[in-house]
CSV table of C-alpha atoms in Angstrom, one decimal:
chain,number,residue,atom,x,y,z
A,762,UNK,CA,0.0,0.0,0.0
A,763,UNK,CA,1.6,3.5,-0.9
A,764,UNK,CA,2.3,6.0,1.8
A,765,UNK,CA,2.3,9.8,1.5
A,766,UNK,CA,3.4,11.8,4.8
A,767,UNK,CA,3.3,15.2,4.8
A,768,UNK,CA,5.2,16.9,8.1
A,769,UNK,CA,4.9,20.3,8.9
A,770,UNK,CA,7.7,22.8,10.6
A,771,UNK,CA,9.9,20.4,8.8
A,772,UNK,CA,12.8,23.8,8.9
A,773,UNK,CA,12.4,23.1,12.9
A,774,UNK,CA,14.4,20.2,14.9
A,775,UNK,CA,11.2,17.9,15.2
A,776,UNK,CA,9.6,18.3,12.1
A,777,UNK,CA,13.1,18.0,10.4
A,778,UNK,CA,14.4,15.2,12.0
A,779,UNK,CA,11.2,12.9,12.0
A,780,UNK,CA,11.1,13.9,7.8
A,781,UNK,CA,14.6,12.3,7.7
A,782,UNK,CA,13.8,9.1,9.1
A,783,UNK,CA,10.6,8.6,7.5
A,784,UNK,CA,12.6,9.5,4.4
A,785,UNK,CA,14.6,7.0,5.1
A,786,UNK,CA,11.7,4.4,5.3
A,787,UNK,CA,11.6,1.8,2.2
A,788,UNK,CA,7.7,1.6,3.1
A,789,UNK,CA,7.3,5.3,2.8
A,790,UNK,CA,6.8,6.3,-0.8
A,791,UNK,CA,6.9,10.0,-0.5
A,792,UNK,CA,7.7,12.3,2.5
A,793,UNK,CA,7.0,16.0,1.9
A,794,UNK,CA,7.9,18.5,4.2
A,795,UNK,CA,6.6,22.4,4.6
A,796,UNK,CA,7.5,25.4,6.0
A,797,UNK,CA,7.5,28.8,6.1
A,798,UNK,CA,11.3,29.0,5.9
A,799,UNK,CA,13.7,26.6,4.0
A,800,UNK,CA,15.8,24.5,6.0
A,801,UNK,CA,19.6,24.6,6.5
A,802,UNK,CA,22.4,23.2,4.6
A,803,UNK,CA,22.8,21.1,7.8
A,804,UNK,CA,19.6,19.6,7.7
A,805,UNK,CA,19.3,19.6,4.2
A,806,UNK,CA,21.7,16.4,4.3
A,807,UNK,CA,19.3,14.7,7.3
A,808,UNK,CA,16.0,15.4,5.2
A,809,UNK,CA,17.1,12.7,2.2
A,810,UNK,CA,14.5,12.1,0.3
A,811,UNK,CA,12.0,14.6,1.6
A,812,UNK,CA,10.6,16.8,-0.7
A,813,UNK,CA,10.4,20.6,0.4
A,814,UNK,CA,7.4,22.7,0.1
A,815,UNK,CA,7.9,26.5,0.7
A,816,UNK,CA,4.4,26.9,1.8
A,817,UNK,CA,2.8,28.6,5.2
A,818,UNK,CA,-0.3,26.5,6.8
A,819,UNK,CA,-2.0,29.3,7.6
A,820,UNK,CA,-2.1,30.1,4.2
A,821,UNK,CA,-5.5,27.9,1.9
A,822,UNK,CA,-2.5,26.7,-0.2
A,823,UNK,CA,-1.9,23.9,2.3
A,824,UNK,CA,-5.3,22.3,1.0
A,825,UNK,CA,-3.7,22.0,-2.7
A,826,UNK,CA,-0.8,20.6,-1.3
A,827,UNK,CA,-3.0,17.8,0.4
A,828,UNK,CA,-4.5,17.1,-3.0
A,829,UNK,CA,-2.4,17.3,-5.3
A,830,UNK,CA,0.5,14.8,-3.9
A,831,UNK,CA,-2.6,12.3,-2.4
A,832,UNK,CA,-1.6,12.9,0.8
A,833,UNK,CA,-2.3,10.3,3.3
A,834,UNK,CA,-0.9,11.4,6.4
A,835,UNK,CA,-0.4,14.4,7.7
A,836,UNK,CA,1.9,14.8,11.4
A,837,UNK,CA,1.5,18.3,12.7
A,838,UNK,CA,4.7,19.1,14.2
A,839,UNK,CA,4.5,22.8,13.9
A,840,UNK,CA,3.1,24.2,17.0
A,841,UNK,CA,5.5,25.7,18.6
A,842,UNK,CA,7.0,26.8,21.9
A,843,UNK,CA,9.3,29.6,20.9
A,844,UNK,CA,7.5,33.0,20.2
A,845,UNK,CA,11.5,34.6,18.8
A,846,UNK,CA,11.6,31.7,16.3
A,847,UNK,CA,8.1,32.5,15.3
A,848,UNK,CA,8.9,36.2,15.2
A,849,UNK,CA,7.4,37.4,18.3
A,850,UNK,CA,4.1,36.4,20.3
A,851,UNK,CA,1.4,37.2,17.8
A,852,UNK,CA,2.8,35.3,15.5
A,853,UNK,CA,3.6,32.3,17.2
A,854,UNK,CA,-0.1,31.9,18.2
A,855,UNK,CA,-1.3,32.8,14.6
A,856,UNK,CA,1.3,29.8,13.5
A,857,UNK,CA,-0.6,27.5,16.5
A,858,UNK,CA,-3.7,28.2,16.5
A,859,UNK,CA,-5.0,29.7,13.3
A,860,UNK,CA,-2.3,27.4,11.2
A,861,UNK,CA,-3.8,24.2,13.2
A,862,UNK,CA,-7.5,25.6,12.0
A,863,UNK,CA,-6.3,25.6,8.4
A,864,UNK,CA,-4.5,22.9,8.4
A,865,UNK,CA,-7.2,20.6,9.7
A,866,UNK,CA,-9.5,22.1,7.1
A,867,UNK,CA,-7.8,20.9,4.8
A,868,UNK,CA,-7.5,17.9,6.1
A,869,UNK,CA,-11.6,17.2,6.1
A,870,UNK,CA,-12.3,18.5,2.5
A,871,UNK,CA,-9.7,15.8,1.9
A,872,UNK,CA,-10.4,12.4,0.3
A,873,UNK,CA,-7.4,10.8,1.2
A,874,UNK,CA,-6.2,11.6,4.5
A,875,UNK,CA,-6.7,8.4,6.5
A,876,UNK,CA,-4.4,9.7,9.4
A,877,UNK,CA,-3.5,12.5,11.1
A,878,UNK,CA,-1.0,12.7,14.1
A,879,UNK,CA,-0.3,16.1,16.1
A,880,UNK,CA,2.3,17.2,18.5
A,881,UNK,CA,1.0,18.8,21.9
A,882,UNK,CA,2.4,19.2,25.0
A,883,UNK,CA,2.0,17.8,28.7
A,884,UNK,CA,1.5,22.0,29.4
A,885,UNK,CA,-2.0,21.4,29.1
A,886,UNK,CA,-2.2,20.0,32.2
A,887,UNK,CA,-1.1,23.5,33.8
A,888,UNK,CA,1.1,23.6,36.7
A,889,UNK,CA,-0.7,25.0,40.1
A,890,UNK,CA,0.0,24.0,43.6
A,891,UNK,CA,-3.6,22.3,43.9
A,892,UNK,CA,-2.5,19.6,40.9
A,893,UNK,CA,-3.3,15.8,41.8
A,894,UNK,CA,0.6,13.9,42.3
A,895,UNK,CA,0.5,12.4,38.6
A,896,UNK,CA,-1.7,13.7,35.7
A,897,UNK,CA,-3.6,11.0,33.7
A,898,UNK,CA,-4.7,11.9,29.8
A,899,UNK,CA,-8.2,11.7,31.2
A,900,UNK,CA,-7.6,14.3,33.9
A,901,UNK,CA,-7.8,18.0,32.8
A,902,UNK,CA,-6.0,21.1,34.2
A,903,UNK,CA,-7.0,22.4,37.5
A,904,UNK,CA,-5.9,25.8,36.8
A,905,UNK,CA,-6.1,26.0,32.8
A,906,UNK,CA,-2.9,28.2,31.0
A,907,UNK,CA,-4.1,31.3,30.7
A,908,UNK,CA,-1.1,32.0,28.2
A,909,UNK,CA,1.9,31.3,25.8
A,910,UNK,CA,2.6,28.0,24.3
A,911,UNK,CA,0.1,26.1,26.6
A,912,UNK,CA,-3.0,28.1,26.1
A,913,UNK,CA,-2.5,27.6,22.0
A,914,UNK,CA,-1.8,23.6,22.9
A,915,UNK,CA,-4.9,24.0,24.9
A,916,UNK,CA,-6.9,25.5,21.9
A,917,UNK,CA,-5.1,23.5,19.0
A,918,UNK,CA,-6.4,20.1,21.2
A,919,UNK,CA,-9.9,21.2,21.3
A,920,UNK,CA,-10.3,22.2,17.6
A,921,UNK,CA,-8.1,18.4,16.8
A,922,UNK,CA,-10.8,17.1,18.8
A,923,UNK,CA,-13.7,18.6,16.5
A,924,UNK,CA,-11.9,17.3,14.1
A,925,UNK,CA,-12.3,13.9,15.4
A,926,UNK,CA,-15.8,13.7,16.0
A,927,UNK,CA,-16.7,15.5,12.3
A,928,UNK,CA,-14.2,12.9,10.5
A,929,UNK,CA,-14.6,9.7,12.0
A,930,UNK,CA,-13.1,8.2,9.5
A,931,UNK,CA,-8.9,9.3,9.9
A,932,UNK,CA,-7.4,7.9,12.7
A,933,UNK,CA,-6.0,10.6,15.6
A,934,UNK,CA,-3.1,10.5,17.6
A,935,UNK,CA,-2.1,13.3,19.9
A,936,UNK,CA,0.8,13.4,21.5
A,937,UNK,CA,1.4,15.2,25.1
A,938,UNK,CA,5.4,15.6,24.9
A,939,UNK,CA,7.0,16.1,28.3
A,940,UNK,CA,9.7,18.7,27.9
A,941,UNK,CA,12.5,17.8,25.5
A,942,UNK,CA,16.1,17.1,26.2
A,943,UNK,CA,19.1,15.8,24.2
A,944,UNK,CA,22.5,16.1,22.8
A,945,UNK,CA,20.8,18.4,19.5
A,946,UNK,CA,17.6,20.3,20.6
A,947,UNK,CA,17.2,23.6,21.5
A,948,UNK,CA,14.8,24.2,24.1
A,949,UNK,CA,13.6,27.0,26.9
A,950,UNK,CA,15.1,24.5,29.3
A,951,UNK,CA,18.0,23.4,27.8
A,952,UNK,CA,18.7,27.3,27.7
A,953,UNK,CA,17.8,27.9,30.9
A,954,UNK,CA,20.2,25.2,32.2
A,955,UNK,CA,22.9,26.8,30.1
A,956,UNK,CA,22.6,30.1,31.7
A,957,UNK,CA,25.3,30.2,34.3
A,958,UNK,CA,23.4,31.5,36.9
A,959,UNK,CA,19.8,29.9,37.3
A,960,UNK,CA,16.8,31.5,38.9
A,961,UNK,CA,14.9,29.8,41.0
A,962,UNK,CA,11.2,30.0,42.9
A,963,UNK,CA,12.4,31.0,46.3
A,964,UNK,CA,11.3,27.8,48.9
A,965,UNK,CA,9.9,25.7,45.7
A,966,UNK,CA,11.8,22.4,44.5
A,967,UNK,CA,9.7,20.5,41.7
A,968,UNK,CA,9.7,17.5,40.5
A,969,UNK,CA,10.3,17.6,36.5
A,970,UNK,CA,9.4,15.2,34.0
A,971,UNK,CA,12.2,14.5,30.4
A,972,UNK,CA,11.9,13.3,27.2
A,973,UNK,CA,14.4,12.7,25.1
A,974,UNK,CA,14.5,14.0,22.0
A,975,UNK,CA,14.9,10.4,20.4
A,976,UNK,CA,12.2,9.3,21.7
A,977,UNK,CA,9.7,12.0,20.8
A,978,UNK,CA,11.5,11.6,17.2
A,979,UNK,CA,10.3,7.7,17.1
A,980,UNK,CA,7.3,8.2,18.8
A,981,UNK,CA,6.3,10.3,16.2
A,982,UNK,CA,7.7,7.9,13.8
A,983,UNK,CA,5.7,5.1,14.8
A,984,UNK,CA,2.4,7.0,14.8
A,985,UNK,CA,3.0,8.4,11.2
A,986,UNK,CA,3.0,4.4,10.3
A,987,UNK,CA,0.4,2.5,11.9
A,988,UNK,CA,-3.0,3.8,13.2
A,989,UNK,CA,-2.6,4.3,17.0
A,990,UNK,CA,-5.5,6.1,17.8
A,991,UNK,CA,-5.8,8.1,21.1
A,992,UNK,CA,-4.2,11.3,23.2
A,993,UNK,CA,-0.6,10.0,25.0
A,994,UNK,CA,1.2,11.2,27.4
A,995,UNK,CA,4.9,10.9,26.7
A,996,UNK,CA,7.8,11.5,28.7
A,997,UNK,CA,10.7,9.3,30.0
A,998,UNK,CA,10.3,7.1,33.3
A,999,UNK,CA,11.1,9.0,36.9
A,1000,UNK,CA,11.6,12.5,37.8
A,1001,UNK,CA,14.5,15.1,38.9
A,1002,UNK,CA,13.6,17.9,40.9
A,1003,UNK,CA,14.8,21.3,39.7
A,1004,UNK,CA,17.6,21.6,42.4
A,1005,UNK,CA,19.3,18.0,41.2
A,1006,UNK,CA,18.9,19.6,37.1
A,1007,UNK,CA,20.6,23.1,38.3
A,1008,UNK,CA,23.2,20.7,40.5
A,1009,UNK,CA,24.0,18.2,37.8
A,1010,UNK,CA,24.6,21.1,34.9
A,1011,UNK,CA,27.0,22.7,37.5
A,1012,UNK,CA,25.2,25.7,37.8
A,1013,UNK,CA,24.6,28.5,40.3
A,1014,UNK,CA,20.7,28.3,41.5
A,1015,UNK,CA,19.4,31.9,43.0
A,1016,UNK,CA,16.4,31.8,44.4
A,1017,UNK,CA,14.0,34.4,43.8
A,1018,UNK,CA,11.5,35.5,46.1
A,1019,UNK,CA,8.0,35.8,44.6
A,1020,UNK,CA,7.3,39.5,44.3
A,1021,UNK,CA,10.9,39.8,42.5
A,1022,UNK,CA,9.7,36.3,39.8
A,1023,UNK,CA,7.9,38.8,36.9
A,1024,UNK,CA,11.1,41.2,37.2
A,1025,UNK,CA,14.0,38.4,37.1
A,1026,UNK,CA,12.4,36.9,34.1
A,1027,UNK,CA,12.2,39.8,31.9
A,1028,UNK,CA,16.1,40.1,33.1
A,1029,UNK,CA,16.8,37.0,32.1
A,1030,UNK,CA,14.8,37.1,29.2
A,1031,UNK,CA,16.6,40.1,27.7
A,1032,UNK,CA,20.1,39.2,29.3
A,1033,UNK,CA,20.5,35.8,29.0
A,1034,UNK,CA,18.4,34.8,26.1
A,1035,UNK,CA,16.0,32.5,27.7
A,1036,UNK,CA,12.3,32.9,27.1
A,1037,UNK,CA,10.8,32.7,30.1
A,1038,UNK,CA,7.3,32.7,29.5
A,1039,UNK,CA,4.4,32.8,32.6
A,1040,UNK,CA,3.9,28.9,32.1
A,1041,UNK,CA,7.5,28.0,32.9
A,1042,UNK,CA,7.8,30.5,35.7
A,1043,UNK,CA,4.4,27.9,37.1
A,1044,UNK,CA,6.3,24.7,35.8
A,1045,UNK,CA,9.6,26.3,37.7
A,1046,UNK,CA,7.3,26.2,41.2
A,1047,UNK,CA,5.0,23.6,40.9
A,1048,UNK,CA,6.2,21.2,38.7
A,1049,UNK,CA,4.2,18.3,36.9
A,1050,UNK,CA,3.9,15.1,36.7
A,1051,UNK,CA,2.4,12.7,33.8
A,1052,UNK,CA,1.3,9.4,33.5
A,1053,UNK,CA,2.6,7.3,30.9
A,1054,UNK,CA,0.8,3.8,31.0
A,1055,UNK,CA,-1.0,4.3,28.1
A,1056,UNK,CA,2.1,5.2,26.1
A,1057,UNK,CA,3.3,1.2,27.1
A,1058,UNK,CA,0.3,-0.3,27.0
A,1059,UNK,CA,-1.9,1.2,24.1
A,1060,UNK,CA,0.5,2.8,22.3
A,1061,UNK,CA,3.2,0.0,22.5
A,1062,UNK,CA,6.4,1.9,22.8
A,1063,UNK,CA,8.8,2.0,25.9
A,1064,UNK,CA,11.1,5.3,26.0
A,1065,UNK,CA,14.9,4.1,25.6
A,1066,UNK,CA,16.1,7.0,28.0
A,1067,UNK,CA,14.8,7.4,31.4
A,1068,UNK,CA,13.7,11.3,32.7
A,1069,UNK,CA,17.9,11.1,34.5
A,1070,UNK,CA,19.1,9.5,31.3
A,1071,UNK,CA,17.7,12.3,28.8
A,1072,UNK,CA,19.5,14.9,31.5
A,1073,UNK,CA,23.0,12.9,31.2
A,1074,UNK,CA,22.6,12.8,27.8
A,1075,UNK,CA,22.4,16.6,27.2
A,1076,UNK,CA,25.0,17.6,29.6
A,1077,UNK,CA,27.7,14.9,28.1
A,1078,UNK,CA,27.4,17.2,24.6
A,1079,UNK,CA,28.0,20.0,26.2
A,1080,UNK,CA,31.1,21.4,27.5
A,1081,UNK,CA,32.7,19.8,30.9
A,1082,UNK,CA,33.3,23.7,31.8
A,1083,UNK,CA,30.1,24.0,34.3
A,1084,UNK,CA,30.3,27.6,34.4
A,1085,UNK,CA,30.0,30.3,31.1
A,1086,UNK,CA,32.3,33.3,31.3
A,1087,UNK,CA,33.1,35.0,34.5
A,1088,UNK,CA,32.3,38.1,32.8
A,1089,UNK,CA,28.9,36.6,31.6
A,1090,UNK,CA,28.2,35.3,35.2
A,1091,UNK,CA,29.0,38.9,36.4
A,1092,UNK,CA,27.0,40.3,33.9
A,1093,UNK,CA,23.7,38.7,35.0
A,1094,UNK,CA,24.6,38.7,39.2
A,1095,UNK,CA,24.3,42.1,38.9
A,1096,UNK,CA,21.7,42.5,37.4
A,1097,UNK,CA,19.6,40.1,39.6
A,1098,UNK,CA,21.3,41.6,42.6
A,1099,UNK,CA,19.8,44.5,41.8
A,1100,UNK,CA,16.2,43.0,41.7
A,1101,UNK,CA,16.5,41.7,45.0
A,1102,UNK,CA,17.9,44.5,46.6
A,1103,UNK,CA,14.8,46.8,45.2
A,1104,UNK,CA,12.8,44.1,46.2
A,1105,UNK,CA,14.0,44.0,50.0
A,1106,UNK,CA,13.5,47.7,50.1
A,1107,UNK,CA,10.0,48.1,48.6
A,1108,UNK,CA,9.3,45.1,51.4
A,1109,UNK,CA,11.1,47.3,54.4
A,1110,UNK,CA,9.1,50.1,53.6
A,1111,UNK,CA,5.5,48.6,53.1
């Protein structure tokens, strides 16, 4: 039987990668990617076979696309978590949630989509200090994201879910990724654990949940495929907390007290290059925790890396030097010094 995959945010780590190794799949006939932006040389080479389409999935075109290469599965791997690779806020959620829309439009007025698998995030779950000890796929959010990345997951999942009940037909999969980790991928926390001085919620210590990126890649892989219809949590076995992540990356934790948390982020954001969206300040305190028996059991796949194992892979790629440059490390002290110490004085003199 031929097989058609089309991936979107193929130009991005995910989207790229998982083209590569379906490319790479005798049984897959054709694998075309899309994007907004052409990928690099670099992963040029790791596409192979995949045929690039220059096209934006906000944009009607996407439909044509669909039709006019038969199309029979499509993997959404374009909702993404970073609003400066998207160009800013706006943009990032027009690229989530109105691109999703579009994209799943196209995918009903379609007579040869037979299955569709999308990428979503365990941040629909939320992080509040009222959350049960381990999140199920059948619980929902206590306190639901109010913003960012996980209120555009939240939205993209409800309209996938329309989808599912108007086309009956096309097998679902949605996939709720832990946070990714690896040797390769580029992430809000793998930046945040590069910084050389990391803040913290002062008197929190949660317990964090990895994937890594190998994993999601064949997860994905598997459910582009075969039909395994359903919505999966996904993240590798056990949990660190956040003081044994800052500890093992060698790192210098400062703990933030929570009147000073809005100011420190915008520091960091503009100083050290992390984007540290409301959401991940939450995760930072509270933490989360996912269940992932459905992932063995339904799904049928076993993460190769456990939550520790996805850490010790990332920090053995990067360099055995735990701290940046002193002048770096200067460079943000200071300036969170200067937060707290406005902090402690606005408290002195309420």
């Amino acid at each position: 039987m031929s097989s058609v995959v089309l991936v979107t945010g193929v130009s991005r780590f995910l989207g790229g990668r998982l083209a590569g190794r379906l490319a790479a799949d005798p049984n897959v006939d054709r694998v075309i990617g899309v994007d907004t932006t052409p990928p690099s040389r670099a992963d040029v080479a790791r596409l192979g076979r995949t045929e690039f389409v220059r096209t934006d999935i906000r944009s009607p075109l996407i439909a044509k696309v669909i039709a006019k290469a038969g199309v029979d599965t499509v993997v959404h791997a374009a909702v993404t978590a970073a609003p400066r690779g998207a160009g800013g806020r706006a943009p990032m959620k027009e690229l989530n949630v109105l691109g999703t829309m579009q994209l799943l439009a196209a995918c009903q007025k379609s007579d040869t989509v037979r299955r569709l698998v999308v990428k979503s995030t365990t941040s629909v779950y939320g992080s509040s200090p009222r959350d049960p000890g381990v999140f199920t796929e059948r619980m929902q959010a206590v306190r639901l994201p109010r913003s960012g990345y996980a209120k555009d997951a939240v939205e993209v999942e409800g309209y996938v879910r329309g989808f599912a009940r108007r086309r009956a037909d096309i097998s679902v999969t949605m996939l709720r990724f832990a946070n990714f980790m690896g040797p390769t991928c580029d992430t809000p926390l793998t930046r945040y654990l590069a910084l050389p001085v990391t803040p913290t919620g002062f008197g929190f210590d949660p317990r964090l949940q990895l994937l890594h990126e190998d994993d999601a890649i064949e997860v994905l892989r598997l459910a582009a495929i075969s039909d395994r219809p359903g919505t999966f949590n996904v993240a590798g076995d056990g949990a660190l907390l956040l003081s044994q992540l800052v500890r093992r990356a060698g790192r210098i934790a400062v703990p933030v007290p929570q009147r000073a948390v809005e100011t420190v982020s915008r520091l960091v954001r503009r100083r050290g290059g992390v984007d540290f969206s409301p959401e991940q300040v939450q995760l930072m305190n509270f933490g989360r925790m996912v269940d992932t028996t459905s992932l063995r059991t339904e799904f049928g796949y076993e993460p190769q890396y456990t939550t520790g194992g996805a850490l010790a892979s990332y920090l053995a790629a990067r360099s055995r030097d735990p701290l940046l440059s002193l002048r770096r490390v200067a460079f943000l002290e200071r300036g969170v010094d200067g937060v707290l110490r406005r902090v402690v004085s606005a408290v002195g003199h309420a």
